[in-house]
Coordinates of C-alpha atoms in Angstrom, one line a residue:
Chain U
M280 CA 79.2 -38.5 51.5
G281 CA 78.0 -39.5 48.1
E282 CA 79.4 -43.0 48.5
N283 CA 77.7 -43.6 51.8
E284 CA 74.4 -42.7 50.3
K285 CA 74.9 -44.8 47.2
A286 CA 75.6 -48.1 49.0
P287 CA 72.2 -48.6 50.8
K288 CA 70.3 -47.2 47.9
K289 CA 69.7 -50.5 46.2
K290 CA 68.0 -52.1 49.2
L291 CA 65.5 -49.2 49.6
T292 CA 61.9 -50.0 49.2
K293 CA 59.7 -47.8 47.2
E294 CA 58.2 -46.0 50.2
E295 CA 61.6 -45.3 51.7
A296 CA 62.9 -44.0 48.4
I297 CA 60.0 -41.6 48.1
A298 CA 60.5 -40.5 51.7
L299 CA 64.2 -39.9 51.0
A300 CA 63.4 -37.9 47.9
K301 CA 60.9 -35.8 49.8
A302 CA 63.4 -35.2 52.6
R303 CA 66.0 -34.0 50.0
K304 CA 63.5 -31.8 48.3
A305 CA 62.6 -30.2 51.6
A306 CA 66.2 -29.7 52.5
K307 CA 66.7 -28.0 49.1
A308 CA 63.7 -25.8 49.6
A309 CA 64.9 -24.8 53.0
E310 CA 68.3 -23.9 51.6
A311 CA 66.7 -21.8 48.9
A312 CA 64.6 -20.0 51.4
K313 CA 67.6 -19.3 53.6
K314 CA 69.5 -18.0 50.6
E315 CA 66.6 -15.7 49.7
A316 CA 66.4 -14.4 53.3
E317 CA 70.1 -13.7 53.2
E318 CA 70.1 -11.8 50.0
P319 CA 69.7 -8.1 50.5
K320 CA 66.3 -7.0 49.4
V321 CA 66.4 -4.1 46.9
D322 CA 64.1 -1.3 47.8
L323 CA 62.3 -0.8 44.5
D324 CA 61.2 2.7 45.2
S325 CA 64.8 3.9 45.7
L326 CA 65.7 3.1 42.1
P327 CA 65.8 6.4 40.1
L328 CA 64.1 4.8 37.1
V329 CA 61.2 3.5 39.2
K330 CA 60.9 6.9 40.9
A331 CA 60.8 8.7 37.6
I332 CA 58.2 6.4 36.1
K333 CA 56.0 6.4 39.2
K334 CA 56.0 10.1 39.2
E335 CA 55.0 10.6 35.6
H336 CA 53.1 7.4 34.6
A337 CA 52.0 5.7 37.8
E338 CA 48.7 4.6 36.2
A339 CA 50.6 2.5 33.6
I340 CA 52.4 0.3 36.0
E341 CA 50.9 -3.2 36.7
D342 CA 53.9 -4.8 38.4
I343 CA 57.6 -4.0 39.2
K344 CA 60.3 -6.7 39.6
F345 CA 64.0 -6.5 40.2
A346 CA 65.9 -9.8 39.6
N347 CA 69.3 -10.7 38.2
N348 CA 70.2 -7.0 38.4
E349 CA 67.5 -6.2 35.8
L350 CA 64.5 -4.0 36.2
T351 CA 61.3 -5.4 34.8
I352 CA 58.1 -3.4 34.6
T353 CA 54.8 -4.9 33.5
V354 CA 52.7 -2.3 31.8
K355 CA 49.0 -2.1 31.1
K356 CA 48.4 -2.6 27.4
D357 CA 46.7 0.8 26.7
Y358 CA 49.4 2.9 28.3
L359 CA 52.3 1.3 26.5
L360 CA 52.7 3.8 23.6
P361 CA 52.5 7.0 25.7
L362 CA 54.9 5.5 28.2
C363 CA 57.4 4.6 25.5
R364 CA 57.1 8.1 24.0
W365 CA 57.9 9.6 27.3
L366 CA 60.7 7.1 28.1
K367 CA 62.4 8.1 24.9
S368 CA 61.9 11.9 25.1
D369 CA 62.5 12.5 28.8
P370 CA 66.1 13.6 29.4
E371 CA 66.3 11.6 32.6
T372 CA 65.3 8.3 31.1
A373 CA 66.5 8.9 27.5
F374 CA 65.9 5.4 26.1
D375 CA 67.0 6.0 22.6
Y376 CA 67.7 2.4 21.6
L377 CA 65.2 -0.5 21.4
S378 CA 67.2 -3.7 21.7
E379 CA 64.5 -6.2 20.9
V380 CA 60.9 -7.1 21.0
I381 CA 60.1 -10.7 22.0
G382 CA 56.9 -12.7 22.0
V383 CA 56.6 -15.4 24.6
H384 CA 53.7 -17.9 24.8
Y385 CA 52.5 -19.0 28.3
P386 CA 49.6 -21.4 27.6
K387 CA 49.3 -22.0 31.4
N388 CA 48.1 -18.4 31.9
E389 CA 44.6 -19.1 30.4
E390 CA 43.4 -15.5 30.6
K391 CA 46.5 -13.8 29.1
P392 CA 48.7 -16.4 27.4
L393 CA 50.7 -14.0 25.3
Q394 CA 53.5 -11.7 26.5
V395 CA 55.4 -9.1 24.7
V396 CA 58.8 -8.2 26.1
Y397 CA 60.6 -5.0 25.2
H398 CA 64.3 -4.4 26.0
L399 CA 65.3 -0.8 26.1
F400 CA 68.7 0.7 26.4
S401 CA 69.9 4.3 26.7
T402 CA 73.3 5.1 25.1
Q403 CA 73.4 8.4 27.0
K404 CA 72.5 7.3 30.5
N405 CA 73.8 3.7 30.1
H406 CA 70.9 1.9 31.7
R407 CA 68.5 -0.9 30.6
L408 CA 64.9 -1.5 31.2
R409 CA 62.6 -4.4 30.4
L410 CA 58.9 -3.7 29.7
K411 CA 56.3 -6.4 29.5
V412 CA 52.7 -6.4 28.2
N413 CA 50.4 -9.3 28.8
L414 CA 47.8 -10.1 26.1
A415 CA 44.8 -12.3 25.7
E416 CA 44.6 -14.4 22.6
D417 CA 42.5 -12.0 20.6
E418 CA 44.0 -8.8 21.9
E419 CA 46.2 -6.4 19.9
V420 CA 49.0 -4.2 21.3
E421 CA 49.9 -0.9 19.9
S422 CA 53.0 -0.9 17.8
V423 CA 56.0 1.1 19.1
Y424 CA 57.1 1.8 15.5
P425 CA 56.3 5.6 15.8
V426 CA 58.8 5.8 18.7
W427 CA 61.6 3.5 17.5
R428 CA 61.8 2.7 13.8
S429 CA 63.7 -0.5 14.6
A430 CA 60.4 -2.0 16.0
N431 CA 59.4 -2.6 12.4
W432 CA 61.3 -5.9 12.0
Y433 CA 61.3 -6.9 15.7
E434 CA 57.5 -6.8 15.7
R435 CA 57.2 -8.6 12.4
E436 CA 59.3 -11.3 13.9
A437 CA 57.2 -11.5 17.0
Y438 CA 54.1 -11.8 14.8
D439 CA 55.8 -14.4 12.6
M440 CA 57.0 -16.6 15.4
V441 CA 54.4 -16.2 18.2
G442 CA 51.5 -14.7 16.4
I443 CA 51.2 -11.4 18.3
K444 CA 49.2 -8.8 16.5
F445 CA 50.5 -5.2 16.6
A446 CA 47.9 -2.5 15.9
N447 CA 49.0 0.3 13.5
H448 CA 52.1 -1.5 12.4
P449 CA 53.0 -0.2 8.9
D450 CA 53.7 -3.6 7.4
L451 CA 52.8 -6.6 9.5
R452 CA 53.9 -9.5 7.4
R453 CA 55.9 -12.7 8.1
I454 CA 59.6 -12.0 8.0
L455 CA 61.6 -15.2 8.4
L456 CA 59.1 -17.8 7.3
P457 CA 57.5 -18.0 3.8
E458 CA 54.3 -15.9 3.3
D459 CA 52.1 -19.0 3.0
W460 CA 53.3 -20.7 6.2
E461 CA 50.6 -21.9 8.5
G462 CA 50.8 -21.4 12.3
H463 CA 53.3 -19.8 14.5
P464 CA 56.2 -22.1 15.4
L465 CA 57.2 -20.6 18.7
R466 CA 53.8 -21.3 20.2
K467 CA 54.1 -24.1 22.8
E468 CA 51.6 -26.4 21.1
Y469 CA 53.4 -26.2 17.8
P470 CA 55.3 -29.6 17.2
L471 CA 59.1 -29.4 17.0
Q472 CA 59.2 -30.9 13.5
G473 CA 56.1 -29.1 12.2
P474 CA 52.5 -30.4 12.0
E475 CA 52.1 -33.9 10.6
G476 CA 52.1 -34.0 6.8
Y477 CA 52.8 -30.3 6.6
R478 CA 56.3 -30.8 5.0
E479 CA 54.9 -33.0 2.2
K480 CA 52.0 -30.6 1.6
W481 CA 54.3 -27.7 1.3
L482 CA 56.8 -29.4 -0.9
R483 CA 54.1 -30.6 -3.2
R484 CA 52.9 -27.1 -3.6
H485 CA 56.3 -25.6 -4.2
C486 CA 58.6 -28.2 -5.8
R487 CA 58.3 -29.4 -9.3
N488 CA 59.9 -32.7 -8.7
T489 CA 57.6 -34.5 -6.3
N490 CA 59.1 -37.9 -7.0
A491 CA 61.7 -37.1 -4.4
L492 CA 59.1 -37.3 -1.7
Chain L
M23 CA 61.2 13.7 -15.8
D24 CA 63.0 16.9 -16.4
E25 CA 62.7 18.7 -19.7
I26 CA 65.7 18.4 -22.0
R27 CA 65.6 20.9 -24.9
G28 CA 67.4 20.1 -28.1
L29 CA 67.2 20.4 -31.9
V30 CA 65.3 17.7 -33.7
V31 CA 65.1 17.1 -37.5
T32 CA 61.5 17.2 -38.6
E33 CA 59.7 17.8 -41.9
E34 CA 59.8 21.5 -41.2
G35 CA 63.6 21.4 -40.7
L36 CA 65.4 21.8 -37.5
V37 CA 63.1 22.5 -34.6
E38 CA 63.9 23.0 -31.0
Q39 CA 61.7 20.9 -28.7
D40 CA 61.6 18.7 -25.6
L41 CA 63.6 15.6 -26.4
M42 CA 62.0 13.6 -23.6
R43 CA 58.5 14.4 -25.0
D44 CA 57.9 10.9 -26.4
T45 CA 60.1 9.0 -24.1
L46 CA 58.3 6.8 -21.6
T47 CA 60.2 6.3 -18.3
K48 CA 59.0 4.2 -15.4
E49 CA 60.4 2.7 -12.2
M50 CA 62.3 -0.5 -12.7
W51 CA 62.5 -3.2 -10.1
V52 CA 65.8 -5.1 -9.9
N53 CA 66.3 -8.2 -7.9
M54 CA 69.7 -8.4 -6.1
G55 CA 70.3 -11.9 -4.7
P56 CA 69.5 -14.2 -3.0
Q57 CA 72.3 -15.7 -5.1
H58 CA 74.7 -12.8 -5.5
P59 CA 78.3 -13.0 -4.4
S60 CA 78.3 -9.5 -2.8
T61 CA 75.3 -10.1 -0.6
H62 CA 77.5 -12.4 1.6
G63 CA 75.0 -15.2 1.7
V64 CA 71.4 -15.5 0.9
L65 CA 70.2 -12.0 1.2
R66 CA 67.6 -10.8 -1.3
V67 CA 67.3 -7.0 -1.9
V68 CA 64.7 -5.7 -4.3
L69 CA 65.6 -2.3 -5.6
A70 CA 63.3 0.2 -7.3
L71 CA 65.3 2.2 -9.7
E72 CA 64.7 5.4 -11.6
G73 CA 67.6 5.4 -14.1
E74 CA 70.4 4.3 -11.9
R75 CA 69.2 6.0 -8.7
I76 CA 67.5 3.9 -6.0
V77 CA 64.1 5.2 -5.0
D78 CA 63.0 2.3 -2.8
T79 CA 64.5 -0.8 -1.2
E80 CA 62.8 -3.9 0.1
I81 CA 64.8 -6.6 1.9
Y82 CA 63.7 -10.2 2.0
I83 CA 65.4 -12.5 4.6
G84 CA 64.7 -16.0 6.0
Y85 CA 66.4 -18.2 3.4
L86 CA 68.7 -19.6 6.0
H87 CA 66.1 -19.9 8.8
R88 CA 66.9 -23.0 10.8
G89 CA 64.5 -22.4 13.8
F90 CA 67.2 -22.2 16.5
E91 CA 64.9 -20.6 19.0
K92 CA 62.4 -23.5 18.7
F93 CA 65.2 -26.0 18.7
A94 CA 66.6 -24.5 22.0
E95 CA 63.4 -25.4 23.8
S96 CA 64.0 -29.1 23.2
K97 CA 67.7 -29.1 24.1
T98 CA 69.4 -28.9 27.6
Y99 CA 71.5 -25.8 28.3
P100 CA 74.9 -27.4 27.5
Q101 CA 73.5 -29.1 24.4
F102 CA 72.5 -25.8 22.9
L103 CA 76.0 -24.3 23.2
P104 CA 77.3 -25.8 19.9
I105 CA 74.3 -24.5 18.1
T106 CA 75.3 -20.9 19.0
D107 CA 78.4 -21.4 16.9
R108 CA 76.2 -21.6 13.9
L109 CA 74.8 -18.2 14.3
D110 CA 77.6 -16.0 13.2
Y111 CA 79.8 -18.8 12.0
I112 CA 82.9 -16.6 11.4
S113 CA 83.0 -15.4 15.1
A114 CA 81.9 -18.5 17.0
H115 CA 83.7 -17.6 20.3
A116 CA 81.7 -14.3 20.6
M117 CA 78.4 -16.2 20.1
N118 CA 79.4 -18.7 22.7
Y119 CA 80.3 -15.9 25.0
G120 CA 76.9 -14.3 24.9
Y121 CA 75.1 -17.5 25.6
V122 CA 77.2 -18.7 28.5
L123 CA 77.0 -15.2 30.1
A124 CA 73.2 -15.4 30.0
V125 CA 73.1 -18.9 31.6
E126 CA 75.7 -17.8 34.2
K127 CA 73.7 -14.7 35.1
L128 CA 70.6 -16.9 35.5
M129 CA 72.4 -19.4 37.8
G130 CA 74.6 -16.8 39.6
I131 CA 77.9 -18.6 38.7
E132 CA 81.1 -16.7 39.4
V133 CA 83.7 -17.5 36.8
P134 CA 87.4 -17.8 37.9
L135 CA 89.7 -14.9 36.8
R136 CA 91.9 -17.1 34.6
A137 CA 88.8 -18.3 32.7
K138 CA 87.8 -14.7 32.2
Y139 CA 91.1 -13.8 30.7
I140 CA 91.1 -16.8 28.4
R141 CA 87.6 -15.9 27.3
T142 CA 88.5 -12.3 26.7
L143 CA 91.6 -13.3 24.7
M144 CA 89.5 -15.6 22.5
A145 CA 86.8 -13.1 22.0
E146 CA 89.3 -10.5 20.9
L147 CA 91.1 -13.0 18.5
T148 CA 87.7 -13.7 17.1
R149 CA 87.1 -10.0 16.6
I150 CA 90.3 -9.7 14.7
S151 CA 89.5 -12.7 12.5
S152 CA 86.0 -11.5 11.8
H153 CA 87.1 -8.0 10.9
L154 CA 89.8 -9.5 8.7
L155 CA 87.3 -11.6 6.8
W156 CA 85.1 -8.5 6.6
L157 CA 87.9 -6.3 5.2
A158 CA 88.9 -9.1 2.7
T159 CA 85.4 -9.5 1.2
H160 CA 84.4 -5.9 1.5
A161 CA 87.5 -4.8 -0.4
L162 CA 87.0 -7.6 -2.9
D163 CA 83.4 -6.4 -3.5
I164 CA 84.6 -2.9 -4.2
G165 CA 87.4 -4.2 -6.5
A166 CA 90.6 -4.4 -4.4
M167 CA 91.7 -8.0 -4.9
T168 CA 95.1 -7.9 -3.2
V169 CA 93.8 -7.0 0.3
F170 CA 91.8 -10.2 0.2
L171 CA 94.9 -12.4 0.0
Y172 CA 96.7 -10.4 2.6
C173 CA 93.8 -10.6 5.1
F174 CA 93.3 -14.3 4.6
R175 CA 97.0 -14.9 5.3
E176 CA 96.7 -13.4 8.8
R177 CA 93.3 -14.9 9.4
E178 CA 94.8 -18.3 8.8
M179 CA 97.2 -17.7 11.7
I180 CA 94.3 -17.0 14.0
L181 CA 92.4 -20.1 12.9
D182 CA 95.5 -22.1 13.6
L183 CA 95.5 -20.8 17.1
F184 CA 91.8 -21.8 17.5
E185 CA 92.7 -25.2 16.2
M186 CA 95.4 -25.5 18.8
V187 CA 93.1 -24.7 21.6
C188 CA 90.0 -26.8 20.8
G189 CA 90.6 -28.7 17.6
A190 CA 88.1 -26.8 15.5
R191 CA 88.7 -23.8 13.3
L192 CA 85.3 -22.3 12.8
T193 CA 82.6 -23.8 14.9
T194 CA 84.7 -23.9 18.0
S195 CA 82.4 -24.5 21.0
Y196 CA 85.3 -23.8 23.3
F197 CA 83.3 -22.0 26.0
R198 CA 81.5 -23.9 28.8
I199 CA 79.0 -22.7 31.3
G200 CA 81.3 -21.6 34.2
G201 CA 84.5 -21.3 32.2
V202 CA 86.1 -22.8 29.2
A203 CA 86.5 -26.5 28.0
N204 CA 90.2 -26.9 28.8
D205 CA 93.2 -24.9 29.7
L206 CA 95.4 -23.4 27.1
P207 CA 97.8 -26.0 25.6
D208 CA 101.6 -25.8 25.9
G209 CA 103.1 -23.4 23.4
F210 CA 99.9 -21.5 22.8
I211 CA 101.0 -18.4 24.5
E212 CA 104.3 -18.2 22.5
K213 CA 102.4 -18.7 19.3
C214 CA 99.7 -16.2 20.1
R215 CA 102.4 -13.7 21.2
E216 CA 104.1 -14.2 17.9
F217 CA 100.9 -13.3 16.1
C218 CA 100.2 -10.2 18.3
N219 CA 103.8 -9.0 17.7
I220 CA 103.5 -9.1 13.9
F221 CA 99.9 -8.0 13.5
P222 CA 100.3 -4.2 14.0
Q223 CA 102.7 -4.2 11.1
K224 CA 100.2 -6.2 9.0
A225 CA 97.4 -3.8 9.8
K226 CA 99.7 -1.0 8.6
D227 CA 100.1 -2.9 5.4
Y228 CA 96.4 -3.0 4.8
D229 CA 96.3 0.7 5.4
D230 CA 99.1 1.3 2.9
L231 CA 97.2 -0.7 0.3
I232 CA 93.9 1.0 0.5
L233 CA 93.8 3.9 2.9
K234 CA 94.8 6.5 0.3
N235 CA 93.9 4.6 -2.8
R236 CA 91.9 6.9 -5.0
I237 CA 89.4 4.3 -6.2
W238 CA 88.8 3.2 -2.6
L239 CA 88.2 6.7 -1.5
A240 CA 85.8 7.4 -4.4
R241 CA 83.9 4.3 -3.6
T242 CA 83.6 4.8 0.1
I243 CA 83.7 8.5 1.1
N244 CA 80.2 10.0 1.4
V245 CA 78.6 6.7 0.4
A246 CA 75.8 5.1 2.4
N247 CA 75.5 8.0 4.9
I248 CA 73.6 7.5 8.1
S249 CA 73.6 9.9 11.1
G250 CA 74.1 8.6 14.6
E251 CA 70.6 9.4 15.7
E252 CA 69.0 7.8 12.7
G253 CA 71.2 4.7 13.2
L254 CA 70.2 4.3 16.8
N255 CA 66.5 4.7 15.9
L256 CA 66.9 2.0 13.3
G257 CA 68.7 -0.4 15.6
L258 CA 72.2 0.0 14.3
S259 CA 74.9 -1.2 16.8
G260 CA 78.5 -2.1 17.0
P261 CA 81.3 -0.7 14.7
S262 CA 78.7 0.5 12.3
I263 CA 77.1 2.9 14.7
R264 CA 80.5 4.0 16.1
G265 CA 81.3 5.0 12.5
S266 CA 78.5 7.6 12.9
G267 CA 80.0 9.2 16.0
V268 CA 78.0 7.4 18.7
K269 CA 80.3 6.5 21.7
W270 CA 78.7 3.2 22.6
D271 CA 80.6 0.0 23.1
I272 CA 79.2 -2.7 25.4
R273 CA 82.7 -3.6 26.5
V274 CA 82.8 -0.1 28.0
S275 CA 79.2 0.6 29.0
E276 CA 78.5 -2.8 30.6
P277 CA 81.9 -4.4 31.0
Y278 CA 82.0 -8.2 31.1
G279 CA 85.0 -10.5 31.2
V280 CA 88.1 -8.5 32.0
Y281 CA 87.4 -5.5 29.8
D282 CA 87.5 -3.2 32.8
K283 CA 90.9 -4.5 33.8
V284 CA 92.7 -4.0 30.5
E285 CA 93.7 -0.8 28.8
W286 CA 92.3 0.0 25.4
E287 CA 90.6 2.7 23.5
M288 CA 87.1 2.8 21.9
A289 CA 87.2 3.4 18.2
V290 CA 84.8 6.2 17.1
E291 CA 84.7 8.1 13.9
D292 CA 82.4 11.0 12.8
G293 CA 82.3 10.3 9.1
C294 CA 79.0 8.5 9.0
D295 CA 80.0 6.8 5.7
V296 CA 81.5 3.6 4.5
Y297 CA 85.0 5.0 4.9
A298 CA 84.4 5.9 8.6
R299 CA 83.2 2.3 9.3
Y300 CA 86.3 1.0 7.7
L301 CA 88.5 3.2 9.9
V302 CA 86.6 2.1 13.0
R303 CA 87.1 -1.6 12.2
L304 CA 90.8 -1.1 11.4
K305 CA 91.3 0.7 14.7
E306 CA 89.3 -2.0 16.5
M307 CA 91.6 -4.7 15.2
R308 CA 94.7 -2.8 16.6
E309 CA 93.0 -2.3 19.9
S310 CA 92.0 -5.9 20.1
C311 CA 95.6 -6.8 19.5
K312 CA 96.6 -4.7 22.5
I313 CA 94.0 -6.4 24.7
C314 CA 95.3 -9.8 23.6
Q315 CA 98.8 -8.8 24.6
Q316 CA 97.6 -7.8 28.1
C317 CA 95.7 -11.0 28.5
L318 CA 98.8 -13.0 27.5
D319 CA 100.8 -11.1 30.0
F320 CA 98.4 -12.2 32.8
L321 CA 98.1 -15.8 31.5
E322 CA 101.8 -16.2 31.4
K323 CA 102.3 -15.2 35.0
D324 CA 99.1 -16.9 36.3
D325 CA 99.6 -20.5 37.4
S326 CA 96.2 -21.1 39.2
G327 CA 95.1 -23.5 36.4
E328 CA 91.4 -22.6 37.3
F329 CA 89.8 -22.6 33.9
R330 CA 86.3 -23.6 35.0
A331 CA 84.1 -22.8 38.0
K332 CA 82.5 -25.7 39.9
V333 CA 79.1 -26.1 38.3
P334 CA 76.5 -28.8 38.9
K335 CA 76.6 -31.7 36.5
V336 CA 73.0 -31.1 35.6
I337 CA 72.5 -27.4 34.7
K338 CA 69.2 -26.5 36.2
P339 CA 68.8 -22.7 36.5
P340 CA 66.2 -21.4 39.0
E341 CA 62.9 -20.0 37.7
G342 CA 63.4 -16.6 36.3
E343 CA 64.7 -14.7 33.3
A344 CA 67.9 -13.0 32.3
Y345 CA 69.3 -11.0 29.4
A346 CA 73.0 -10.8 28.8
C347 CA 74.6 -9.0 26.0
V348 CA 78.2 -8.8 24.6
E349 CA 79.9 -6.7 22.0
A350 CA 80.1 -9.2 19.2
P351 CA 82.2 -8.2 16.1
K352 CA 79.0 -7.1 14.5
G353 CA 77.3 -5.3 17.3
E354 CA 75.1 -6.0 20.3
L355 CA 74.5 -9.7 20.7
G356 CA 72.0 -10.6 23.4
F357 CA 70.5 -13.7 24.7
Y358 CA 67.2 -13.5 26.6
I359 CA 66.5 -16.7 28.5
V360 CA 63.3 -17.6 30.3
S361 CA 63.7 -20.5 32.7
D362 CA 61.0 -22.5 34.3
G363 CA 63.3 -24.4 36.6
S364 CA 63.8 -27.4 34.3
T365 CA 66.9 -28.5 32.4
K366 CA 65.7 -26.9 29.2
P367 CA 65.1 -23.2 28.4
Y368 CA 61.4 -22.3 28.4
R369 CA 62.1 -19.6 25.8
L370 CA 65.3 -18.5 24.4
K371 CA 65.5 -15.4 22.2
I372 CA 68.6 -14.4 20.3
R373 CA 69.1 -10.8 19.6
A374 CA 71.3 -10.9 16.6
P375 CA 73.3 -7.8 15.7
S376 CA 73.2 -8.4 11.9
F377 CA 69.4 -8.7 11.9
A378 CA 69.0 -5.3 13.5
N379 CA 71.8 -3.7 11.5
L380 CA 70.2 -4.8 8.2
M381 CA 67.2 -2.5 8.9
S382 CA 69.3 0.6 8.3
L383 CA 70.3 -0.6 4.7
P384 CA 67.2 1.0 3.0
K385 CA 68.0 4.4 4.7
M386 CA 71.7 4.2 3.7
V387 CA 71.1 3.6 0.0
E388 CA 68.2 6.0 -0.4
G389 CA 69.0 7.9 -3.7
A390 CA 72.3 6.2 -4.1
L391 CA 73.6 4.2 -7.1
V392 CA 73.3 0.5 -7.5
A393 CA 77.0 0.0 -7.0
D394 CA 76.7 1.8 -3.7
V395 CA 74.4 -0.9 -2.4
I396 CA 77.3 -3.3 -2.5
A397 CA 79.5 -1.0 -0.6
A398 CA 76.7 -0.4 2.0
I399 CA 76.0 -4.1 2.5
G400 CA 79.7 -4.7 3.0
S401 CA 80.1 -1.8 5.4
I402 CA 77.5 -3.0 7.9
D403 CA 79.0 -6.5 7.8
V404 CA 76.0 -8.8 7.7
V405 CA 76.3 -12.6 8.3
L406 CA 73.1 -14.3 7.1
G407 CA 73.5 -17.2 9.6
E408 CA 72.8 -14.7 12.3
V409 CA 70.2 -12.7 10.5
D410 CA 68.0 -15.7 9.8
R411 CA 68.9 -17.9 12.8

């Protein structure tokens, strides 16, 4: 099939090529739609975790998603800390382990470009949960340090890399980068090799031998 | 400062008084690292001391930060695979494993059974080699020189096996999205079998050297204690938390590869100290050896030759996100990938076990002696390449 398509390809005019590409795209989309329709839809309300959270903290939930066998709950910013406290202490959920805290930057979402993702795990119940909080540029999210001590470094890293501010964090400093670093490298607008002239400036400030520059 | 009464010669003769009356004592800050052989890399620990007791610990990391997460956003999915080797550079296969699992989860790729067995075999050999390096350096830090030489002898055999499979000894990059790079070469199974047959005896040799050594016991028992609950709260995972009596191993709780098809036992100890973590790792090595034997049994019989699934030439996962984790030799290694439907990850976060494990160090060495810090750092087995990423 591939060879048959390749042979006439050279003779195609621009319009024809565009039409062909469009047709292929449409076929692909149709295939994806078919696949989606075939996949068994998971009834979210039947999941025990969703049931439990809806019963106790229905007001905190903004959105629930189930994809790739992972449950994701988007939480309203102000309800995060009480929800986490409950998730850890309730014997049914028992999330005693915080795997990580991640900052993600979505500059396309103009209203709330920052997202904090929490991965929770329960060693007793053996289940996982992903919590998400969306933030505007100047908003702060409550630190979950009082619930899990491990949030200390995770949140410092999220602050260092993406510039998310955590309220009531005991020690919110940079962790991987030097203290006098400017900017947050994992923001999408931050250039891959650093801002122009930044390396020279930094070396001049910190290295004695500037002849090497 | 406590009062110490004693006789002092004064103009009035011998007088009993407080000897510490005129002595000024204050906290002393001691820098340990970043260039210190027992910190296993560029780890800087600042200790606040009162006499020789530690009252406060501050950890500074980031000396080895190479910006892998930013780097990932400019590389395609297959291009990022060799970078994962450089995370925990002494257990490269395990790092590869976590990454390919996350991409496969995102794309919904089913891996052939033979590839799963090969992967599991490699991951377990890596675990043994990583634990051997840990035991060698940990024992060396504490003062047992001989174990170092013994462990490196066996580690060399494993590195030779890796070299046979993919040509590299440390940064292997043997895994591929959908399987592994190539099938096992001729003669590999026999050589690997040879290693697995002699290893239990070698593990016994290590035990004979240090298990009941008085100096070893004095330096490890009741040193750097941490309870299971505290450890979980502080993010401790892997063999370190199993040394505190927590029955949690990702190979059991969320089995990947063929861990649900082979027979083995989880290593758990209740000691909560450096000695318990040592026992856990030694048992893990023996169990890994058992898993290797079972994988070899299967690979010997299997002649399907399917070592890689059919994956598209251009890896383009659909829009979405996935988190996959494996039990790396140090603990829970996770990759969180956000895909925007293009050939490059939109955001990739590496959950490195050593980074999280290091957080428990201040708790472990609270009120301990300076020498215990070295035992504690050794016992949680940090690799700075993974901490700083």
